[in-house]
XYZ file of C-alpha atoms in Angstrom:
721
model
C -6.480 -29.018 -28.250
C -9.963 -29.967 -29.525
C -12.015 -27.118 -31.303
C -15.199 -26.412 -29.534
C -18.088 -25.927 -31.839
C -20.912 -25.508 -29.434
C -21.932 -24.371 -26.052
C -22.394 -27.697 -25.110
C -18.878 -28.618 -26.035
C -17.805 -25.499 -23.741
C -20.054 -26.732 -20.690
C -18.618 -30.580 -21.007
C -14.961 -29.292 -21.206
C -15.439 -26.875 -18.160
C -16.831 -30.098 -16.126
C -13.857 -32.464 -17.343
C -11.328 -29.879 -16.410
C -13.298 -29.171 -12.628
C -12.947 -33.063 -12.468
C -9.240 -32.822 -13.190
C -8.600 -29.883 -10.914
C -10.632 -31.738 -7.884
C -7.987 -34.222 -8.345
C -5.411 -31.412 -7.691
C -7.279 -30.548 -4.406
C -6.599 -33.754 -2.707
C -2.866 -32.962 -3.042
C -0.782 -30.418 -1.360
C -0.549 -27.293 -3.500
C 2.355 -24.688 -4.071
C 1.785 -21.815 -5.700
C 4.443 -19.408 -6.656
C 3.386 -16.281 -7.761
C 5.014 -14.737 -10.814
C 3.764 -11.445 -11.670
C 6.361 -8.987 -12.492
C 6.718 -7.754 -9.485
C 7.381 -11.413 -8.183
C 9.733 -12.121 -10.817
C 11.300 -8.802 -10.054
C 12.000 -9.940 -6.398
C 13.364 -13.422 -7.267
C 10.440 -15.582 -7.628
C 11.875 -17.722 -10.344
C 14.521 -18.679 -7.966
C 12.199 -19.292 -4.817
C 10.354 -21.673 -7.857
C 13.420 -23.648 -8.678
C 14.415 -23.833 -4.853
C 10.970 -25.394 -4.223
C 11.415 -27.778 -7.285
C 14.416 -28.933 -6.057
C 13.339 -29.569 -2.718
C 10.445 -31.475 -4.028
C 12.694 -33.576 -5.948
C 15.059 -34.341 -3.262
C 12.528 -35.401 -0.799
C 10.505 -37.163 -3.262
C 6.998 -35.638 -2.282
C 4.639 -37.169 -4.873
C 1.676 -36.080 -3.033
C 2.639 -32.271 -3.490
C 2.214 -30.283 -6.673
C 3.678 -27.121 -7.610
C 1.727 -24.322 -9.648
C 2.204 -21.010 -11.140
C -0.158 -18.182 -10.422
C 0.026 -14.603 -10.773
C 0.299 -11.240 -8.564
C -2.282 -11.246 -5.866
C -1.726 -7.537 -5.106
C 0.667 -7.574 -2.063
C 3.401 -6.130 -4.395
C 5.545 -4.768 -1.804
C 6.074 -8.215 -0.102
C 6.992 -10.538 -2.918
C 8.071 -13.053 -3.394
C 4.571 -14.715 -2.597
C 4.057 -18.314 -2.295
C 0.632 -19.701 -1.391
C 0.495 -23.066 0.331
C -2.873 -25.135 -0.009
C -3.309 -28.127 2.540
C -6.300 -30.638 1.366
C -9.521 -29.126 2.610
C -7.936 -26.108 4.162
C -7.542 -22.235 3.320
C -4.585 -21.319 1.773
C -1.562 -19.932 3.790
C 0.338 -16.849 1.940
C 3.895 -16.485 2.500
C 5.492 -13.006 1.899
C 8.985 -12.168 1.198
C 9.944 -15.470 0.373
C 13.695 -16.150 -0.218
C 15.367 -19.469 -1.628
C 16.580 -19.885 1.919
C 13.272 -19.797 3.309
C 11.871 -22.597 0.727
C 13.194 -25.538 2.220
C 12.408 -24.280 5.819
C 8.399 -23.840 4.306
C 8.782 -27.550 2.845
C 9.961 -28.752 6.195
C 7.671 -27.213 8.626
C 4.272 -26.559 6.621
C 4.279 -29.418 3.878
C 6.247 -32.248 6.042
C 5.256 -31.562 9.354
C 2.105 -29.726 8.386
C 2.985 -26.660 10.605
C 2.502 -23.353 8.996
C 5.556 -20.814 9.298
C 3.052 -18.066 11.000
C 5.928 -15.317 11.298
C 6.284 -15.087 7.350
C 2.320 -15.702 6.741
C -0.006 -13.076 5.734
C -2.706 -12.250 7.972
C -5.577 -13.099 5.941
C -7.999 -11.201 8.418
C -6.223 -7.788 8.233
C -8.285 -5.200 6.694
C -6.219 -5.373 3.302
C -8.001 -8.445 2.409
C -11.556 -7.964 4.511
C -12.107 -4.610 2.604
C -11.679 -5.488 -0.663
C -14.317 -7.093 -2.995
C -12.632 -9.325 -5.823
C -14.479 -9.608 -8.993
C -11.493 -8.654 -11.836
C -8.786 -10.360 -9.422
C -10.967 -13.316 -8.640
C -8.685 -15.247 -10.867
C -5.181 -14.031 -10.070
C -4.599 -17.106 -8.358
C -5.134 -19.421 -11.214
C -2.513 -20.197 -13.914
C -2.939 -17.269 -16.364
C -0.905 -19.921 -18.989
C -4.308 -22.368 -18.740
C -7.370 -21.783 -20.796
C -8.626 -24.885 -19.226
C -8.409 -23.279 -15.763
C -10.245 -19.956 -16.569
C -12.958 -21.967 -18.449
C -13.514 -24.115 -15.082
C -14.386 -20.664 -13.356
C -17.334 -20.087 -15.888
C -14.574 -18.730 -18.372
C -16.591 -17.947 -21.780
C -19.839 -19.001 -20.316
C -20.963 -15.319 -20.714
C -19.959 -15.254 -24.491
C -21.760 -18.664 -24.990
C -24.861 -17.329 -23.490
C -24.584 -14.134 -25.443
C -24.043 -16.115 -28.891
C -26.633 -18.505 -28.247
C -29.264 -17.234 -26.131
C -29.092 -13.283 -26.767
C -29.498 -11.151 -29.442
C -26.786 -8.242 -29.848
C -29.331 -5.526 -28.514
C -29.905 -7.744 -25.416
C -26.093 -7.883 -24.605
C -26.422 -4.140 -25.103
C -29.074 -3.483 -22.860
C -27.671 -5.624 -20.330
C -24.283 -3.467 -20.204
C -26.308 -0.279 -19.951
C -28.412 -1.608 -17.077
C -25.490 -2.495 -15.261
C -24.186 0.956 -15.098
C -20.581 0.105 -15.757
C -18.350 3.182 -16.822
C -15.034 3.370 -18.112
C -12.142 2.450 -16.034
C -9.610 4.317 -18.081
C -10.278 7.482 -16.503
C -13.068 9.857 -17.027
C -15.850 7.246 -16.595
C -18.033 7.569 -19.578
C -20.971 4.839 -19.421
C -19.639 1.810 -21.426
C -23.172 0.753 -22.695
C -23.590 4.558 -24.188
C -20.458 4.341 -26.011
C -20.954 1.029 -27.548
C -24.292 2.366 -28.467
C -22.780 5.284 -30.651
C -20.748 2.729 -32.427
C -23.638 0.355 -33.048
C -25.857 3.256 -34.503
C -22.638 4.823 -36.489
C -22.903 4.048 -40.247
C -20.257 1.568 -41.448
C -19.920 -2.202 -42.804
C -16.606 -2.518 -40.735
C -16.052 -1.254 -37.262
C -13.461 -1.993 -34.587
C -12.947 -2.694 -30.883
C -9.666 -1.716 -29.354
C -8.394 -2.413 -25.706
C -6.219 0.332 -24.179
C -3.370 -1.299 -22.368
C -0.985 1.674 -22.847
C -0.702 2.422 -19.048
C 1.733 5.155 -18.745
C 1.018 6.657 -15.332
C 3.583 6.647 -12.706
C 2.521 4.544 -9.726
C -0.023 2.683 -12.185
C -0.066 -0.767 -13.037
C -3.407 -2.270 -12.752
C -3.771 -3.010 -16.378
C -0.448 -4.926 -16.230
C -1.352 -7.057 -13.517
C -4.981 -7.877 -15.162
C -3.253 -8.610 -18.478
C -0.587 -11.112 -16.556
C -3.086 -12.773 -14.265
C -6.580 -12.782 -16.396
C -6.071 -12.113 -19.897
C -8.962 -14.267 -21.077
C -11.230 -11.885 -18.900
C -10.053 -9.299 -21.442
C -10.535 -11.531 -24.735
C -13.788 -12.594 -23.882
C -15.056 -8.992 -22.903
C -13.579 -7.723 -26.255
C -15.503 -10.312 -28.270
C -18.577 -9.705 -26.154
C -18.271 -6.041 -27.087
C -17.830 -7.110 -30.979
C -20.933 -9.015 -30.939
C -23.084 -6.347 -29.133
C -21.897 -3.601 -31.673
C -22.081 -5.588 -34.835
C -20.083 -5.486 -37.984
C -16.765 -5.934 -35.830
C -14.517 -8.584 -37.141
C -11.259 -7.509 -35.710
C -9.975 -6.125 -32.466
C -6.562 -4.742 -31.544
C -5.224 -4.815 -27.922
C -2.753 -1.980 -27.792
C -0.080 -2.849 -25.091
C 3.001 -1.195 -24.154
C 6.099 -3.210 -25.435
C 7.505 -2.369 -21.704
C 5.145 -4.918 -20.474
C 6.736 -8.138 -22.047
C 5.210 -10.663 -19.524
C 1.424 -8.924 -20.303
C 2.187 -8.900 -24.012
C 3.378 -12.687 -24.067
C 0.645 -14.121 -21.655
C -1.879 -12.307 -23.898
C -0.519 -13.440 -26.907
C -0.570 -17.141 -25.490
C -4.232 -16.813 -24.254
C -5.089 -15.604 -27.804
C -3.518 -18.356 -29.535
C -5.446 -20.859 -26.896
C -8.594 -19.335 -27.480
C -8.237 -19.650 -31.488
C -7.483 -23.308 -30.907
C -10.426 -23.944 -29.034
C -12.674 -21.988 -31.890
C -13.085 -19.264 -29.084
C -11.582 -16.692 -31.344
C -11.543 -16.534 -35.196
C -14.181 -17.932 -37.558
C -17.466 -19.535 -36.666
C -17.047 -18.990 -32.928
C -18.789 -21.995 -30.895
C -20.679 -22.671 -34.322
C -22.759 -19.700 -34.409
C -21.480 -18.281 -37.320
C -20.069 -15.248 -35.229
C -16.608 -14.433 -36.256
C -14.274 -12.196 -34.751
C -10.367 -11.986 -33.876
C -7.697 -10.101 -31.925
C -4.303 -8.864 -32.662
C -1.611 -7.319 -30.189
C -0.373 -4.086 -31.099
C 2.902 -3.370 -29.159
C 2.968 0.328 -28.270
C 6.413 2.120 -27.883
C 6.032 3.684 -24.618
C 4.704 6.940 -25.827
C 2.449 8.465 -22.916
C 0.167 10.330 -25.245
C -0.646 7.099 -27.063
C -2.851 6.526 -24.223
C -5.173 9.124 -25.803
C -7.394 7.384 -28.035
C -7.116 9.207 -31.033
C -3.188 9.103 -31.048
C -3.428 5.359 -30.076
C -5.476 4.785 -33.290
C -2.845 6.617 -35.768
C -0.170 4.684 -33.913
C -2.286 1.454 -34.745
C -2.503 2.808 -38.365
C 1.543 2.852 -38.531
C 1.618 6.755 -38.217
C 3.228 9.169 -35.572
C 0.877 8.711 -32.496
C -0.433 12.268 -32.320
C -4.179 13.010 -31.252
C -6.400 14.376 -33.852
C -9.033 16.993 -33.820
C -12.453 15.924 -32.050
C -14.864 15.939 -34.106
C -15.478 13.821 -35.936
C -15.231 11.188 -32.801
C -13.972 7.732 -32.926
C -17.347 6.125 -32.664
C -17.906 7.780 -35.860
C -14.604 7.793 -37.392
C -11.914 6.191 -35.853
C -9.380 3.240 -36.583
C -8.921 3.391 -40.197
C -11.479 6.047 -40.288
C -14.092 3.382 -39.084
C -16.562 3.424 -36.207
C -14.473 2.388 -33.262
C -14.887 1.625 -29.678
C -11.967 1.819 -27.244
C -12.008 0.453 -23.749
C -9.280 -0.207 -21.312
C -8.461 -3.489 -19.866
C -10.282 -3.252 -16.917
C -13.554 -2.232 -18.550
C -13.355 -5.083 -20.827
C -12.598 -7.429 -18.050
C -15.825 -6.619 -16.397
C -18.034 -7.594 -19.246
C -17.963 -11.252 -19.144
C -19.405 -11.362 -15.666
C -21.954 -8.901 -16.278
C -23.309 -10.876 -19.146
C -22.939 -14.056 -17.304
C -24.283 -13.068 -13.908
C -26.680 -9.999 -14.909
C -26.559 -6.396 -14.490
C -28.296 -6.513 -11.264
C -25.447 -8.807 -9.828
C -22.679 -5.937 -10.890
C -24.751 -3.070 -9.549
C -24.837 -4.531 -6.219
C -21.730 -3.434 -5.435
C -20.831 0.591 -5.452
C -22.773 3.557 -5.195
C -25.740 5.293 -6.825
C -24.165 6.505 -9.792
C -20.724 4.351 -9.533
C -21.492 0.695 -10.105
C -18.996 -2.228 -9.449
C -15.579 -2.254 -7.999
C -12.035 -0.649 -9.162
C -8.830 -1.638 -8.759
C -6.430 0.865 -7.351
C -2.537 0.878 -7.157
C -1.946 2.166 -3.604
C 1.680 3.389 -3.394
C 3.569 5.960 -1.970
C 3.929 6.492 1.993
C 1.333 4.080 3.281
C 2.564 1.058 5.312
C 0.987 -1.404 3.009
C 1.336 -0.965 -0.699
C 0.255 -2.837 -3.909
C -2.764 -3.492 -5.911
C -6.442 -3.405 -4.362
C -9.986 -4.282 -5.748
C -12.627 -1.977 -3.692
C -16.343 -1.031 -4.321
C -16.265 2.273 -5.916
C -17.506 4.921 -3.377
C -14.975 3.382 -0.743
C -13.539 6.777 1.302
C -9.860 7.710 0.971
C -9.675 7.650 4.890
C -10.447 3.707 4.435
C -8.346 3.129 1.537
C -5.230 4.760 3.322
C -5.903 4.046 6.891
C -7.676 0.857 6.919
C -6.196 -0.987 3.924
C -3.183 1.027 3.548
C -2.498 0.652 7.480
C -2.060 4.331 7.379
C 1.274 6.289 6.970
C 4.571 4.906 7.735
C 7.277 5.811 9.932
C 4.774 7.924 12.296
C 4.548 10.428 9.733
C 1.648 12.757 9.382
C -0.972 12.163 6.344
C -1.011 15.027 4.129
C -2.475 14.262 0.581
C -3.117 11.728 -2.109
C -2.389 12.233 -5.648
C -5.204 10.601 -7.898
C -5.024 10.101 -11.616
C -1.252 10.214 -12.232
C -0.130 12.924 -14.490
C -3.438 14.213 -15.597
C -4.576 13.989 -11.900
C -4.453 16.279 -8.974
C -3.829 16.373 -5.040
C -6.509 15.744 -2.494
C -5.506 17.174 0.852
C -6.317 15.173 4.496
C -8.760 17.255 5.581
C -10.882 15.880 2.519
C -10.126 12.176 3.460
C -14.067 11.530 3.695
C -14.081 11.775 0.006
C -15.784 8.793 -1.806
C -13.407 7.474 -4.655
C -15.748 8.063 -7.623
C -16.555 9.666 -10.624
C -18.291 12.541 -9.088
C -16.485 13.298 -5.785
C -13.116 13.051 -6.843
C -13.485 15.464 -9.872
C -15.152 18.016 -7.543
C -11.739 18.300 -5.783
C -9.876 19.087 -8.981
C -8.445 15.811 -8.997
C -9.650 12.873 -11.761
C -10.163 9.150 -10.917
C -7.710 8.294 -14.018
C -6.902 4.500 -14.578
C -6.318 4.177 -10.780
C -3.154 5.124 -9.384
C -3.222 6.408 -5.685
C -0.036 8.340 -4.618
C 0.019 9.046 -0.871
C 1.870 11.877 0.569
C 3.115 12.730 3.932
C 4.717 15.659 5.701
C 8.109 15.334 3.854
C 6.529 15.805 0.650
C 6.399 19.350 -1.283
C 3.848 20.216 -3.097
C 5.459 22.548 -5.514
C 8.102 19.799 -5.803
C 4.953 17.245 -6.937
C 3.572 19.795 -9.159
C 6.962 20.289 -10.857
C 7.448 16.706 -11.170
C 4.242 15.631 -12.900
C 4.534 18.825 -15.357
C 8.078 17.855 -16.413
C 6.673 14.435 -17.004
C 3.935 15.737 -19.128
C 6.080 18.237 -20.998
C 8.338 15.391 -21.719
C 5.794 13.192 -23.106
C 3.657 15.842 -25.340
C 3.674 15.334 -28.596
C 4.155 18.975 -29.248
C 1.254 19.336 -31.835
C -0.611 22.048 -30.269
C 0.578 25.362 -29.364
C -1.144 25.623 -25.924
C 0.234 22.498 -24.840
C 3.756 22.856 -26.508
C 4.518 26.279 -24.997
C 2.302 26.636 -21.905
C 3.386 23.595 -20.309
C 7.094 24.519 -20.215
C 6.027 28.028 -19.090
C 4.208 26.510 -16.228
C 7.398 24.257 -15.621
C 9.612 26.971 -15.560
C 7.521 28.933 -13.072
C 7.531 26.240 -10.893
C 11.204 26.043 -11.185
C 11.862 29.575 -10.305
C 9.527 29.323 -7.110
C 11.621 25.909 -6.106
C 14.686 27.832 -6.506
C 14.028 30.685 -4.411
C 13.286 33.033 -7.119
C 9.593 33.073 -7.358
C 7.394 36.270 -6.948
C 3.982 36.499 -5.528
C 2.557 37.074 -9.015
C 3.751 33.700 -9.962
C 0.873 32.018 -8.185
C -1.733 33.517 -10.284
C 0.271 33.185 -13.511
C 0.388 29.633 -12.701
C -3.193 29.488 -12.665
C -3.931 31.629 -15.487
C -1.611 29.549 -17.537
C -3.087 26.098 -16.367
C -6.601 27.115 -17.193
C -5.592 28.366 -20.771
C -3.880 25.186 -21.196
C -6.639 23.139 -20.107
C -9.359 24.958 -22.143
C -7.746 24.911 -25.421
C -5.045 22.241 -26.006
C -6.004 19.623 -28.517
C -6.082 16.283 -26.308
C -6.798 15.157 -23.129
C -2.639 15.221 -22.191
C -2.706 18.650 -22.495
C -6.532 19.377 -21.341
C -5.439 17.591 -17.680
C -1.569 18.350 -17.622
C -2.288 21.586 -15.408
C -4.191 19.478 -12.619
C -1.110 18.833 -10.658
C -0.205 22.463 -10.381
C -3.850 23.846 -10.082
C -4.803 21.551 -7.318
C -1.787 22.165 -5.078
C -2.307 25.865 -5.618
C -5.966 25.341 -4.639
C -5.137 23.205 -1.628
C -1.687 24.169 -0.654
C -1.466 27.928 -1.419
C 0.192 28.493 2.024
C 3.235 26.290 0.795
C 3.789 28.148 -2.539
C 3.486 31.465 -0.551
C 6.361 29.939 2.092
C 8.611 29.305 -1.100
C 8.058 32.738 -2.201
C 7.811 34.946 0.799
C 9.880 33.068 3.533
C 12.423 31.602 1.090
C 11.508 28.202 2.768
C 10.452 24.907 1.818
C 8.227 23.599 4.522
C 9.057 19.795 3.556
C 12.706 20.344 3.253
C 12.749 19.158 -0.245
C 13.648 21.805 -2.623
C 17.373 21.912 -2.449
C 18.081 25.899 -2.959
C 15.655 26.588 -0.101
C 17.392 24.066 2.444
C 20.538 24.367 3.939
C 21.547 21.389 6.411
C 22.703 21.600 9.896
C 23.630 19.856 12.827
C 20.947 17.742 14.773
C 21.644 15.488 17.830
C 24.287 13.191 17.129
C 23.436 11.603 13.695
C 23.773 14.787 11.461
C 26.839 16.982 11.277
C 27.248 20.829 10.038
C 26.442 21.711 6.470
C 29.850 22.875 5.149
C 28.158 25.475 3.299
C 27.189 27.510 6.187
C 30.702 27.988 7.292
C 32.428 31.044 6.488
C 36.074 30.361 4.969
C 35.266 26.988 3.639
C 36.445 27.888 0.304
C 39.525 29.541 1.474
C 40.563 27.137 4.047
C 39.348 23.398 3.590
C 39.093 21.139 6.229
C 42.109 22.040 8.328
C 40.485 25.518 9.112
C 37.259 24.039 9.744
C 38.558 22.251 12.678
C 38.931 25.206 14.373
C 35.523 26.625 13.549
C 33.421 23.368 14.020
C 34.691 20.827 16.726
C 32.351 17.986 15.639
C 35.064 17.625 12.913
C 38.241 17.298 15.370
C 39.235 13.995 15.230
C 39.096 13.380 19.098
C 35.356 14.215 18.694
C 34.834 12.274 15.523
C 36.220 9.184 17.560
C 33.991 9.710 20.473
C 30.841 10.286 18.097
C 31.276 7.222 16.157
C 32.162 5.318 19.273
C 28.957 6.342 20.721
C 26.193 5.071 18.415
C 26.621 6.778 15.461
C 27.363 5.162 11.965
C 30.956 6.014 10.096
C 29.201 5.486 6.739
C 26.535 7.730 7.345
C 28.711 10.504 8.668
C 31.308 10.465 5.761
C 28.601 10.016 3.072
C 27.035 13.245 4.462
C 30.105 15.322 4.649
C 31.114 14.186 1.361
C 27.791 14.726 -0.024
C 27.714 18.514 0.894
C 30.634 20.100 -0.969
C 29.580 17.700 -3.848
C 26.055 18.978 -4.009
C 26.287 22.289 -2.476
C 29.467 24.163 -3.793
C 28.996 26.153 -7.189
C 32.961 25.572 -8.156
C 33.194 23.164 -10.970
C 36.445 24.648 -12.393
C 38.402 21.184 -11.401
C 37.350 18.123 -12.810
C 39.500 16.160 -10.246
C 37.242 17.757 -7.328
C 34.217 17.681 -9.265
C 34.101 14.130 -10.746
C 35.898 12.803 -7.564
C 33.513 14.085 -5.190
C 30.489 12.578 -7.416
C 32.208 9.175 -7.720
C 32.911 9.232 -3.778
C 29.533 9.919 -3.181
C 28.346 7.014 -5.236
C 30.644 4.844 -3.509
C 29.696 5.874 -0.233
C 25.956 5.582 -1.252
C 26.632 2.084 -2.618
C 27.887 0.752 0.890
C 25.347 2.745 2.843
C 22.316 0.995 0.731
C 23.679 -2.252 0.579
C 25.045 -2.633 -2.714
C 28.979 -2.263 -1.809
C 31.285 -4.549 -1.918
C 35.060 -5.356 -0.688
C 36.614 -3.559 -3.947
C 34.404 -0.669 -3.141
C 36.921 0.051 -0.428
C 39.955 -0.079 -2.089
C 38.602 1.994 -4.733
C 37.655 4.606 -2.337
C 41.153 4.740 -0.936
C 42.583 5.489 -4.332
C 40.089 7.738 -5.388
C 41.102 9.631 -2.047
C 44.898 10.081 -3.189
C 43.895 11.160 -6.614
C 41.998 13.914 -5.368
C 44.333 14.913 -2.538
C 46.992 15.276 -5.214
C 45.090 16.065 -8.133
C 42.818 18.819 -7.305
C 43.520 22.477 -7.738
C 42.443 23.848 -4.093
C 42.199 23.054 -0.524
C 38.091 22.107 -0.937
C 39.027 19.419 -3.025
C 42.308 18.114 -1.686
C 40.621 18.030 2.189
C 37.283 16.781 1.166
C 38.533 12.677 1.174
C 40.167 13.313 4.425
C 37.357 12.433 6.793
C 36.487 9.275 4.755
C 40.081 8.399 4.918
C 40.162 9.094 8.994
C 36.881 7.108 9.199
C 38.050 4.164 7.236
C 41.502 3.912 9.423
C 39.694 3.904 12.556
C 36.313 2.106 11.767
C 36.626 -0.124 8.852
C 35.009 -2.583 10.427
C 31.698 -0.754 10.215
C 32.248 -0.335 6.381
C 32.780 -4.008 6.177
C 29.835 -4.930 8.333
C 27.603 -2.688 5.594
C 29.027 -4.703 2.940
C 28.855 -8.438 4.373
C 25.174 -7.807 5.906
C 23.936 -5.559 3.048
C 22.427 -3.219 5.691
C 23.572 -0.753 8.370
C 24.237 -2.639 11.504
C 23.175 0.700 13.595
C 19.577 0.947 11.819
C 20.705 4.563 10.562
C 21.880 4.793 6.817
C 18.768 4.976 4.370
C 18.078 4.931 0.569
C 18.441 8.860 0.794
C 20.153 11.240 3.268
C 17.795 11.664 5.739
C 18.961 15.183 6.806
C 16.047 17.501 5.805
C 15.488 19.921 8.816
C 15.282 23.560 7.813
C 18.058 26.353 7.980
C 17.083 30.001 6.695
C 20.545 30.903 5.806
C 19.145 31.980 2.387
C 16.668 34.537 3.660
C 19.124 35.954 5.833
C 18.145 34.270 9.033
C 20.036 32.439 11.820
C 20.406 28.603 11.755
C 17.702 27.028 12.968
C 17.988 23.589 14.997
C 16.088 21.712 17.167
């Protein structure tokens, strides 16, 4: 690489690369999208299959290129095919077997395989506004491709045409706010650091993305790393006295770390990082610091202590990092998405940036839409878009005909917004008004099968595990809240517990040391605020309306696909399977034969019956029964979910023999009987699950789908429908 010593050199390079890429455009281009989601789904194998097909057919007018994730994470592997002069055709769920077909039909015969192609006119695409993600379809390993799309032009403009104060003013005028959660104006934060006293200052990039269901920063780092480098360099120039920056990226993101490291080295080779950038006398460099995965290190002071080589604990503020941050020097910390916005603001101007969004929330926001929507993945939308537009237009509504219940925004630090507020704009004022926060951008959609008590319990459990334990309110308050939620979910709650949760939550929020503790109660507080009746149902009726909390649910017969819960039958412990035949006609062999012969699934039938004694029985005396049942459940689950093998069937038979001879009571001895019976008469169904990696009757799912409610524990009769 030739070192660039002026803005003119950068311009000349951009023009040369554009000419080279124009030659690419004359050929057929096949782009394999190799983000983490694509690689995990088998994209590397697809890439090799396409290469093999090209070599075998000797298609010299075709090039295979690499690109990153374009947001359709639930449909990976993705492949884009671009014929000269035509728009890309994007194929989803591409397999190694589909690769030769795509080549034959689309490349050779110029006829797209429409049945595998994404509809580019769908709301998923039409309602997005790509700025941060506009370069996700280029090769993230190529600095030349980034430069060809105005990359580093903002930096060249700032260093040669603008004073640091001018850059700072442009950022202020744009109205860009920090995309890491709180939405604090980036220009104001930079001003604090610029005005702070110090002959050495730092800029940091927070890539420690730890929210469950959030991966925006990872996708940007994997697909557009140079935008982060350029943004940090511009921030260093605007603040002044900044010669070193650090990118704190969690080590669990190996592809992001490697991609960013490669980009840093390329920028150094071109003279876009390091000493005397573009011959202007300005010097700045970036170093990656891999984080060890502590969620609390997403908090700015904990992150700084971690870079210093200390335990990643938060520190008391004031002093604030703007005055005393990394190594006790003035420091500005922004997240990946914030830095990625900066180059385009400087190059295109504040008015361009603020043309999208609403009055107080300018620009776009990347969001991870996950959960129960029909479409899931990474999107970029204007700030101010409503939840309804996000969930129903872009997300395609709730899958499987279920009823939309709520969204959970902001990860463990966020809260839920119920469906009745689906007209809420997604911005930094409207979302907090309902008790949630924007966070980094994770949006988890929930439907009628989700329990709000369980949701709160999950997130409180997460923050309890991730708390550093330094301050008492967080260390002691969060476990107390979690214990209270657990009591409620286990039918041991009292009405006073709801008020106790609220009081504890407010206390923890008000007096905890850092943002983790201050926001940890949000999931509990917002579920109480918006779904108090659900808490009351758990406590008063001893009923989980969503059928999630196991202690409040007993399974029972539903039509022909679900069979009686063994726990609901008096005398089961004493008599076992043989006695059940007289109590439950569904278990008589003739009835089993008739039921399974009339459309039910043998695997589904047996895994349910073996799950009940394994999960619902309290006796753990006999290890043969206890461990055998658990192992039998696992083997049947493997077969039901497409992960079984023919050897699995042999293991089931052997395990059944061990349980029958080694268990101490009729429960353990007879538990395998129905499995052995089904294997004897319906082995073909088990083998079909294994051979096809799917249930031939379309019944088996990844989790046992029996969730109707029985009020046995409250003394009520069995409820059926």
